[in-house]
Tab-separated table of N, CA and C in Angstrom:
chain	number	residue	atom	x	y	z
A	1	MET	N	195.974	113.822	68.674
A	1	MET	CA	195.721	114.482	69.948
A	1	MET	C	196.806	114.076	70.943
A	2	ASN	N	197.235	115.018	71.729
A	2	ASN	CA	198.276	114.753	72.716
A	2	ASN	C	197.721	113.973	73.893
A	3	SER	N	198.594	113.227	74.537
A	3	SER	CA	198.173	112.572	75.773
A	3	SER	C	197.965	113.642	76.832
A	4	ARG	N	197.242	113.287	77.880
A	4	ARG	CA	196.939	114.265	78.919
A	4	ARG	C	198.184	114.837	79.575
A	5	SER	N	199.241	114.054	79.650
A	5	SER	CA	200.451	114.552	80.300
A	5	SER	C	201.160	115.610	79.461
A	6	ASP	N	200.803	115.717	78.161
A	6	ASP	CA	201.441	116.712	77.304
A	6	ASP	C	200.708	118.052	77.305
A	7	ILE	N	199.525	118.131	77.858
A	7	ILE	CA	198.763	119.371	77.877
A	7	ILE	C	199.461	120.357	78.809
A	8	SER	N	199.583	121.597	78.350
A	8	SER	CA	200.393	122.573	79.084
A	8	SER	C	199.894	122.818	80.508
A	9	LEU	N	198.584	122.920	80.730
A	9	LEU	CA	198.081	123.162	82.077
A	9	LEU	C	198.390	121.977	82.989
A	10	THR	N	198.151	120.766	82.499
A	10	THR	CA	198.447	119.578	83.297
A	10	THR	C	199.928	119.524	83.629
A	11	HIS	N	200.759	119.814	82.640
A	11	HIS	CA	202.206	119.822	82.870
A	11	HIS	C	202.560	120.854	83.940
A	12	HIS	N	201.965	122.044	83.821
A	12	HIS	CA	202.230	123.103	84.798
A	12	HIS	C	201.815	122.671	86.207
A	13	LEU	N	200.605	122.099	86.336
A	13	LEU	CA	200.136	121.675	87.652
A	13	LEU	C	201.007	120.562	88.216
A	14	ASN	N	201.416	119.645	87.364
A	14	ASN	CA	202.282	118.561	87.830
A	14	ASN	C	203.649	119.087	88.240
A	15	GLU	N	204.159	120.076	87.528
A	15	GLU	CA	205.445	120.665	87.895
A	15	GLU	C	205.356	121.351	89.253
A	16	SER	N	204.271	122.107	89.455
A	16	SER	CA	204.166	122.848	90.714
A	16	SER	C	203.777	121.949	91.876
A	17	ALA	N	203.271	120.762	91.608
A	17	ALA	CA	202.861	119.860	92.682
A	17	ALA	C	204.018	119.023	93.219
A	18	LYS	N	205.191	119.138	92.623
A	18	LYS	CA	206.321	118.322	93.069
A	18	LYS	C	206.758	118.685	94.479
A	19	SER	N	206.471	119.892	94.898
A	19	SER	CA	206.826	120.304	96.248
A	19	SER	C	205.661	121.088	96.836
A	20	ALA	N	205.293	120.754	98.046
A	20	ALA	CA	204.183	121.466	98.691
A	20	ALA	C	204.537	122.927	98.939
A	21	ARG	N	205.823	123.214	99.051
A	21	ARG	CA	206.246	124.598	99.325
A	21	ARG	C	206.362	125.425	98.053
A	22	GLU	N	206.543	124.780	96.933
A	22	GLU	CA	206.813	125.490	95.680
A	22	GLU	C	205.599	125.426	94.766
A	23	THR	N	204.860	126.507	94.654
A	23	THR	CA	203.711	126.539	93.760
A	23	THR	C	203.879	127.583	92.664
A	24	GLN	N	205.067	128.068	92.495
A	24	GLN	CA	205.347	129.030	91.439
A	24	GLN	C	205.500	128.299	90.110
A	25	PRO	N	205.158	128.950	88.997
A	25	PRO	CA	205.364	128.310	87.696
A	25	PRO	C	206.857	128.160	87.411
A	26	ALA	N	207.151	127.343	86.428
A	26	ALA	CA	208.547	127.150	86.046
A	26	ALA	C	209.176	128.505	85.728
A	27	ARG	N	210.439	128.658	86.086
A	27	ARG	CA	211.109	129.960	85.930
A	27	ARG	C	211.258	130.373	84.475
A	28	ASN	N	211.257	129.393	83.580
A	28	ASN	CA	211.453	129.737	82.172
A	28	ASN	C	210.127	129.969	81.438
A	29	SER	N	208.987	130.050	82.169
A	29	SER	CA	207.691	130.327	81.537
A	29	SER	C	207.607	131.802	81.179
A	30	SER	N	207.217	132.062	79.935
A	30	SER	CA	207.072	133.453	79.498
A	30	SER	C	205.706	133.979	79.931
A	31	ASP	N	205.538	135.295	79.837
A	31	ASP	CA	204.246	135.899	80.171
A	31	ASP	C	203.146	135.363	79.262
A	32	ILE	N	203.466	135.136	78.006
A	32	ILE	CA	202.483	134.599	77.054
A	32	ILE	C	202.056	133.192	77.479
A	33	GLU	N	203.017	132.362	77.879
A	33	GLU	CA	202.691	131.002	78.338
A	33	GLU	C	201.836	131.035	79.602
A	34	LEU	N	202.150	131.938	80.520
A	34	LEU	CA	201.360	132.047	81.745
A	34	LEU	C	199.936	132.519	81.452
A	35	ASP	N	199.790	133.487	80.522
A	35	ASP	CA	198.450	133.938	80.130
A	35	ASP	C	197.660	132.803	79.491
A	36	LYS	N	198.331	132.005	78.664
A	36	LYS	CA	197.666	130.867	78.021
A	36	LYS	C	197.209	129.857	79.071
A	37	LEU	N	198.045	129.604	80.065
A	37	LEU	CA	197.654	128.690	81.140
A	37	LEU	C	196.418	129.196	81.872
A	38	ALA	N	196.371	130.491	82.138
A	38	ALA	CA	195.234	131.070	82.856
A	38	ALA	C	193.959	130.978	82.026
A	39	CYS	N	194.074	131.152	80.708
A	39	CYS	CA	192.894	131.095	79.834
A	39	CYS	C	192.451	129.661	79.555
A	40	ASP	N	193.378	128.712	79.561
A	40	ASP	CA	193.044	127.311	79.274
A	40	ASP	C	192.229	126.671	80.385
A	41	PHE	N	192.402	127.123	81.607
A	41	PHE	CA	191.751	126.476	82.742
A	41	PHE	C	190.279	126.866	82.813
A	42	SER	N	189.412	125.885	82.862
A	42	SER	CA	187.983	126.121	83.046
A	42	SER	C	187.416	125.003	83.910
A	43	PRO	N	186.960	125.315	85.128
A	43	PRO	CA	186.436	124.264	86.007
A	43	PRO	C	185.000	123.864	85.670
A	44	PHE	N	184.417	124.460	84.630
A	44	PHE	CA	183.020	124.198	84.306
A	44	PHE	C	182.905	123.246	83.123
A	45	ILE	N	181.921	122.381	83.170
A	45	ILE	CA	181.593	121.517	82.040
A	45	ILE	C	180.180	121.905	81.618
A	46	PHE	N	180.052	122.482	80.434
A	46	PHE	CA	178.749	122.938	79.960
A	46	PHE	C	178.048	121.795	79.239
A	47	HIS	N	176.768	121.667	79.465
A	47	HIS	CA	175.997	120.611	78.829
A	47	HIS	C	174.973	121.234	77.894
A	48	GLN	N	174.357	120.380	77.097
A	48	GLN	CA	173.356	120.869	76.158
A	48	GLN	C	172.099	121.301	76.909
A	49	LYS	N	171.358	122.193	76.279
A	49	LYS	CA	170.107	122.640	76.888
A	49	LYS	C	169.160	121.455	77.024
A	50	HIS	N	168.364	121.494	78.071
A	50	HIS	CA	167.404	120.423	78.318
A	50	HIS	C	166.162	121.024	78.961
A	51	LYS	N	165.141	120.213	79.057
A	51	LYS	CA	163.920	120.674	79.713
A	51	LYS	C	164.196	120.910	81.196
A	52	LEU	N	163.445	121.813	81.781
A	52	LEU	CA	163.581	122.092	83.207
A	52	LEU	C	163.168	120.874	84.025
A	53	PHE	N	163.767	120.728	85.174
A	53	PHE	CA	163.392	119.639	86.075
A	53	PHE	C	163.495	120.137	87.506
A	54	SER	N	162.740	119.503	88.364
A	54	SER	CA	162.739	119.885	89.780
A	54	SER	C	163.931	119.263	90.480
A	55	ILE	N	164.487	119.991	91.422
A	55	ILE	CA	165.608	119.479	92.202
A	55	ILE	C	165.497	120.063	93.610
A	56	ALA	N	165.888	119.279	94.590
A	56	ALA	CA	165.840	119.756	95.977
A	56	ALA	C	167.124	119.362	96.685
A	57	LEU	N	167.648	120.270	97.456
A	57	LEU	CA	168.787	119.993	98.324
A	57	LEU	C	168.375	120.466	99.710
A	58	VAL	N	168.137	119.510	100.604
A	58	VAL	CA	167.623	119.837	101.928
A	58	VAL	C	168.507	119.168	102.972
A	59	ASN	N	169.027	119.953	103.883
A	59	ASN	CA	169.875	119.425	104.955
A	59	ASN	C	169.103	119.379	106.266
A	60	ARG	N	169.687	118.719	107.231
A	60	ARG	CA	169.088	118.672	108.563
A	60	ARG	C	170.197	118.538	109.592
A	61	LEU	N	169.874	118.848	110.821
A	61	LEU	CA	170.823	118.642	111.910
A	61	LEU	C	170.966	117.149	112.178
A	62	PRO	N	172.106	116.710	112.675
A	62	PRO	CA	172.265	115.286	112.996
A	62	PRO	C	171.250	114.845	114.043
A	63	TYR	N	170.781	113.631	113.879
A	63	TYR	CA	169.871	113.030	114.852
A	63	TYR	C	170.579	111.792	115.363
A	64	ARG	N	171.062	111.837	116.568
A	64	ARG	CA	171.995	110.832	117.060
A	64	ARG	C	171.354	109.544	117.564
A	65	LYS	N	170.052	109.534	117.744
A	65	LYS	CA	169.414	108.307	118.220
A	65	LYS	C	169.301	107.313	117.069
A	66	PRO	N	169.580	106.039	117.320
A	66	PRO	CA	169.438	105.048	116.252
A	66	PRO	C	167.972	104.854	115.879
A	67	GLY	N	167.763	104.436	114.658
A	67	GLY	CA	166.409	104.206	114.177
A	67	GLY	C	165.961	105.317	113.251
A	68	HIS	N	164.722	105.224	112.798
A	68	HIS	CA	164.212	106.181	111.815
A	68	HIS	C	162.856	106.730	112.220
A	69	ILE	N	162.694	107.032	113.494
A	69	ILE	CA	161.390	107.510	113.950
A	69	ILE	C	161.235	109.016	113.790
A	70	ASP	N	162.325	109.752	113.650
A	70	ASP	CA	162.256	111.207	113.533
A	70	ASP	C	162.124	111.590	112.064
A	71	ILE	N	160.905	111.576	111.541
A	71	ILE	CA	160.704	111.959	110.146
A	71	ILE	C	160.039	113.327	110.033
A	72	ALA	N	159.857	114.016	111.152
A	72	ALA	CA	159.232	115.339	111.157
A	72	ALA	C	160.306	116.416	111.050
A	73	ASN	N	161.001	116.435	109.905
A	73	ASN	CA	162.010	117.459	109.646
A	73	ASN	C	161.987	117.773	108.157
A	74	PRO	N	162.496	118.936	107.728
A	74	PRO	CA	162.412	119.335	106.323
A	74	PRO	C	163.052	118.338	105.353
A	75	GLN	N	164.175	117.735	105.736
A	75	GLN	CA	164.843	116.804	104.834
A	75	GLN	C	163.964	115.585	104.553
A	76	ASP	N	163.435	114.989	105.598
A	76	ASP	CA	162.594	113.811	105.400
A	76	ASP	C	161.298	114.164	104.681
A	77	ALA	N	160.736	115.331	104.959
A	77	ALA	CA	159.526	115.765	104.254
A	77	ALA	C	159.795	115.894	102.755
A	78	ALA	N	160.964	116.418	102.395
A	78	ALA	CA	161.321	116.544	100.977
A	78	ALA	C	161.447	115.171	100.323
A	79	TRP	N	162.116	114.240	101.001
A	79	TRP	CA	162.270	112.884	100.448
A	79	TRP	C	160.925	112.189	100.312
A	80	ILE	N	160.133	112.213	101.366
A	80	ILE	CA	158.840	111.530	101.330
A	80	ILE	C	157.944	112.150	100.255
A	81	GLY	N	157.985	113.480	100.126
A	81	GLY	CA	157.232	114.148	99.064
A	81	GLY	C	157.707	113.735	97.682
A	82	ALA	N	159.009	113.617	97.498
A	82	ALA	CA	159.546	113.185	96.203
A	82	ALA	C	159.081	111.772	95.874
A	83	PHE	N	159.173	110.880	96.841
A	83	PHE	CA	158.733	109.502	96.597
A	83	PHE	C	157.240	109.450	96.278
A	84	ARG	N	156.471	110.294	96.920
A	84	ARG	CA	155.020	110.248	96.773
A	84	ARG	C	154.536	110.920	95.487
A	85	TYR	N	155.156	112.047	95.080
A	85	TYR	CA	154.585	112.861	94.012
A	85	TYR	C	155.352	112.847	92.693
A	86	THR	N	156.551	112.326	92.661
A	86	THR	CA	157.313	112.320	91.415
A	86	THR	C	156.637	111.412	90.403
A	87	LYS	N	156.560	111.892	89.149
A	87	LYS	CA	155.886	111.118	88.110
A	87	LYS	C	156.858	110.395	87.187
A	88	LYS	N	158.040	110.979	86.937
A	88	LYS	CA	158.936	110.384	85.943
A	88	LYS	C	160.115	109.647	86.564
A	89	SER	N	160.950	110.366	87.290
A	89	SER	CA	162.166	109.708	87.784
A	89	SER	C	162.679	110.364	89.061
A	90	ILE	N	163.382	109.551	89.830
A	90	ILE	CA	164.046	109.997	91.056
A	90	ILE	C	165.487	109.524	90.965
A	91	PHE	N	166.425	110.425	91.244
A	91	PHE	CA	167.850	110.084	91.244
A	91	PHE	C	168.379	110.333	92.649
A	92	ILE	N	168.964	109.299	93.253
A	92	ILE	CA	169.507	109.419	94.608
A	92	ILE	C	170.976	109.040	94.575
A	93	GLN	N	171.829	109.942	95.046
A	93	GLN	CA	173.259	109.652	95.197
A	93	GLN	C	173.596	109.854	96.663
A	94	SER	N	174.033	108.779	97.314
A	94	SER	CA	174.271	108.847	98.752
A	94	SER	C	175.295	107.798	99.164
A	95	PRO	N	176.118	108.101	100.168
A	95	PRO	CA	177.031	107.066	100.658
A	95	PRO	C	176.282	105.959	101.384
A	96	THR	N	175.179	106.294	102.035
A	96	THR	CA	174.373	105.273	102.717
A	96	THR	C	172.898	105.563	102.488
A	97	LEU	N	172.157	104.516	102.252
A	97	LEU	CA	170.710	104.641	102.104
A	97	LEU	C	170.095	103.452	102.822
A	98	ASN	N	169.681	103.667	104.061
A	98	ASN	CA	169.144	102.538	104.814
A	98	ASN	C	167.956	102.909	105.692
A	99	ALA	N	167.403	104.079	105.526
A	99	ALA	CA	166.253	104.485	106.335
A	99	ALA	C	165.000	103.793	105.811
A	100	SER	N	164.309	103.102	106.688
A	100	SER	CA	163.133	102.337	106.261
A	100	SER	C	162.063	103.200	105.591
A	101	PRO	N	161.795	104.460	106.018
A	101	PRO	CA	160.820	105.265	105.274
A	101	PRO	C	161.272	105.534	103.832
A	102	ALA	N	162.569	105.709	103.621
A	102	ALA	CA	163.082	105.932	102.269
A	102	ALA	C	162.965	104.663	101.430
A	103	ILE	N	163.315	103.538	102.002
A	103	ILE	CA	163.232	102.267	101.274
A	103	ILE	C	161.785	101.995	100.867
A	104	ASN	N	160.865	102.179	101.797
A	104	ASN	CA	159.445	101.982	101.479
A	104	ASN	C	158.981	102.958	100.403
A	105	GLY	N	159.445	104.213	100.470
A	105	GLY	CA	159.096	105.203	99.455
A	105	GLY	C	159.612	104.822	98.083
A	106	ILE	N	160.823	104.284	98.018
A	106	ILE	CA	161.395	103.841	96.745
A	106	ILE	C	160.555	102.714	96.158
A	107	ILE	N	160.203	101.749	96.976
A	107	ILE	CA	159.408	100.612	96.499
A	107	ILE	C	158.046	101.086	95.986
A	108	ILE	N	157.396	101.976	96.716
A	108	ILE	CA	156.092	102.499	96.292
A	108	ILE	C	156.225	103.278	94.986
A	109	ALA	N	157.282	104.105	94.861
A	109	ALA	CA	157.500	104.861	93.621
A	109	ALA	C	157.716	103.915	92.444
A	110	CYS	N	158.484	102.863	92.644
A	110	CYS	CA	158.724	101.889	91.571
A	110	CYS	C	157.429	101.183	91.169
A	111	LYS	N	156.586	100.875	92.129
A	111	LYS	CA	155.298	100.233	91.820
A	111	LYS	C	154.411	101.152	90.989
A	112	ARG	N	154.606	102.479	91.112
A	112	ARG	CA	153.872	103.446	90.287
A	112	ARG	C	154.538	103.623	88.929
A	113	ARG	N	155.574	102.860	88.657
A	113	ARG	CA	156.355	102.921	87.414
A	113	ARG	C	157.186	104.200	87.302
A	114	THR	N	157.579	104.753	88.438
A	114	THR	CA	158.531	105.858	88.471
A	114	THR	C	159.931	105.250	88.435
A	115	MET	N	160.774	105.746	87.531
A	115	MET	CA	162.137	105.226	87.451
A	115	MET	C	162.944	105.783	88.625
A	116	VAL	N	163.533	104.900	89.408
A	116	VAL	CA	164.355	105.306	90.548
A	116	VAL	C	165.779	104.836	90.292
A	117	THR	N	166.716	105.779	90.264
A	117	THR	CA	168.128	105.472	90.064
A	117	THR	C	168.853	105.691	91.383
A	118	LEU	N	169.561	104.666	91.837
A	118	LEU	CA	170.327	104.750	93.085
A	118	LEU	C	171.812	104.680	92.765
A	119	TRP	N	172.567	105.684	93.179
A	119	TRP	CA	174.030	105.656	93.111
A	119	TRP	C	174.505	105.564	94.548
A	120	LEU	N	174.877	104.371	94.946
A	120	LEU	CA	175.259	104.135	96.336
A	120	LEU	C	176.670	103.590	96.408
A	121	SER	N	177.316	103.843	97.514
A	121	SER	CA	178.655	103.293	97.744
A	121	SER	C	178.531	101.811	98.065
A	122	LEU	N	179.408	101.018	97.483
A	122	LEU	CA	179.433	99.587	97.766
A	122	LEU	C	180.492	99.338	98.826
A	123	GLY	N	180.096	98.773	99.937
A	123	GLY	CA	181.036	98.473	101.003
A	123	GLY	C	181.255	99.605	101.985
A	124	PHE	N	180.687	100.779	101.725
A	124	PHE	CA	180.871	101.920	102.624
A	124	PHE	C	180.133	101.657	103.930
A	125	ASN	N	180.804	101.813	105.040
A	125	ASN	CA	180.207	101.669	106.368
A	125	ASN	C	179.686	100.269	106.677
A	126	ASN	N	180.097	99.261	105.922
A	126	ASN	CA	179.583	97.912	106.166
A	126	ASN	C	179.903	97.409	107.564
A	127	LEU	N	181.009	97.847	108.126
A	127	LEU	CA	181.393	97.358	109.447
A	127	LEU	C	180.666	98.074	110.580
A	128	THR	N	180.145	99.275	110.309
A	128	THR	CA	179.530	100.046	111.396
A	128	THR	C	178.023	100.201	111.267
A	129	VAL	N	177.466	99.917	110.102
A	129	VAL	CA	176.029	100.087	109.904
A	129	VAL	C	175.417	98.726	109.628
A	130	GLY	N	174.420	98.396	110.358
A	130	GLY	CA	173.766	97.114	110.134
A	130	GLY	C	172.537	96.984	110.988
A	131	PHE	N	172.050	95.785	111.086
A	131	PHE	CA	170.816	95.552	111.837
A	131	PHE	C	171.023	95.759	113.330
A	132	GLU	N	172.230	95.457	113.812
A	132	GLU	CA	172.464	95.614	115.249
A	132	GLU	C	172.460	97.078	115.670
A	133	THR	N	172.641	98.013	114.726
A	133	THR	CA	172.592	99.439	115.057
A	133	THR	C	171.227	100.045	114.736
A	134	LEU	N	170.264	99.207	114.422
A	134	LEU	CA	168.906	99.637	114.060
A	134	LEU	C	168.895	100.531	112.826
A	135	GLN	N	169.824	100.320	111.900
A	135	GLN	CA	169.907	101.145	110.704
A	135	GLN	C	169.403	100.429	109.453
A	136	ASP	N	168.783	99.296	109.583
A	136	ASP	CA	168.164	98.554	108.481
A	136	ASP	C	169.148	98.030	107.440
A	137	GLY	N	170.390	97.813	107.797
A	137	GLY	CA	171.326	97.125	106.918
A	137	GLY	C	172.197	98.020	106.072
A	138	THR	N	173.003	97.373	105.258
A	138	THR	CA	173.956	98.061	104.392
A	138	THR	C	173.299	98.404	103.058
A	139	ASN	N	174.012	99.162	102.226
A	139	ASN	CA	173.502	99.512	100.903
A	139	ASN	C	173.183	98.266	100.086
A	140	GLU	N	174.054	97.270	100.168
A	140	GLU	CA	173.835	96.039	99.408
A	140	GLU	C	172.523	95.371	99.836
A	141	HIS	N	172.270	95.346	101.133
A	141	HIS	CA	171.016	94.775	101.636
A	141	HIS	C	169.817	95.581	101.128
A	142	VAL	N	169.934	96.891	101.137
A	142	VAL	CA	168.834	97.751	100.691
A	142	VAL	C	168.515	97.488	99.226
A	143	VAL	N	169.550	97.388	98.392
A	143	VAL	CA	169.325	97.133	96.964
A	143	VAL	C	168.620	95.795	96.777
A	144	LYS	N	169.067	94.765	97.487
A	144	LYS	CA	168.414	93.452	97.385
A	144	LYS	C	166.959	93.532	97.840
A	145	LYS	N	166.690	94.332	98.852
A	145	LYS	CA	165.326	94.461	99.368
A	145	LYS	C	164.409	95.137	98.352
A	146	THR	N	164.948	96.058	97.559
A	146	THR	CA	164.114	96.796	96.607
A	146	THR	C	163.898	96.048	95.302
A	147	LEU	N	164.625	94.971	95.067
A	147	LEU	CA	164.467	94.226	93.804
A	147	LEU	C	163.217	93.395	93.778
């Protein structure tokens, strides 16, 4: 198998990335090579079939006051509902997770033997988020609290 740098699409992208102004393919590329490049590119990764699962993506407007007293919004209702009603597993990926209602929900879900997976940034916002901002600490503190 060739190294990644030998793959024609990667080579083409690296060639065109040498200059921000020049995004044309190499002048000696034939029409067949260009067609092959277009067909080789696929931004999708297909996975095997699996059982259906519930998923929610809920946004909210920024709430600029420090603390976690504003839980009467669709995003927090979705999180609290997930912590309360999920039977098998919860997966959370977030740059910061420090809201006390969420932390309490995670602990309660774990006590019910629901598997909770946290993918959190380590060191993200450590200088700006902490107890002095009423944000209940950094991700590292939250993980230690849930253990």
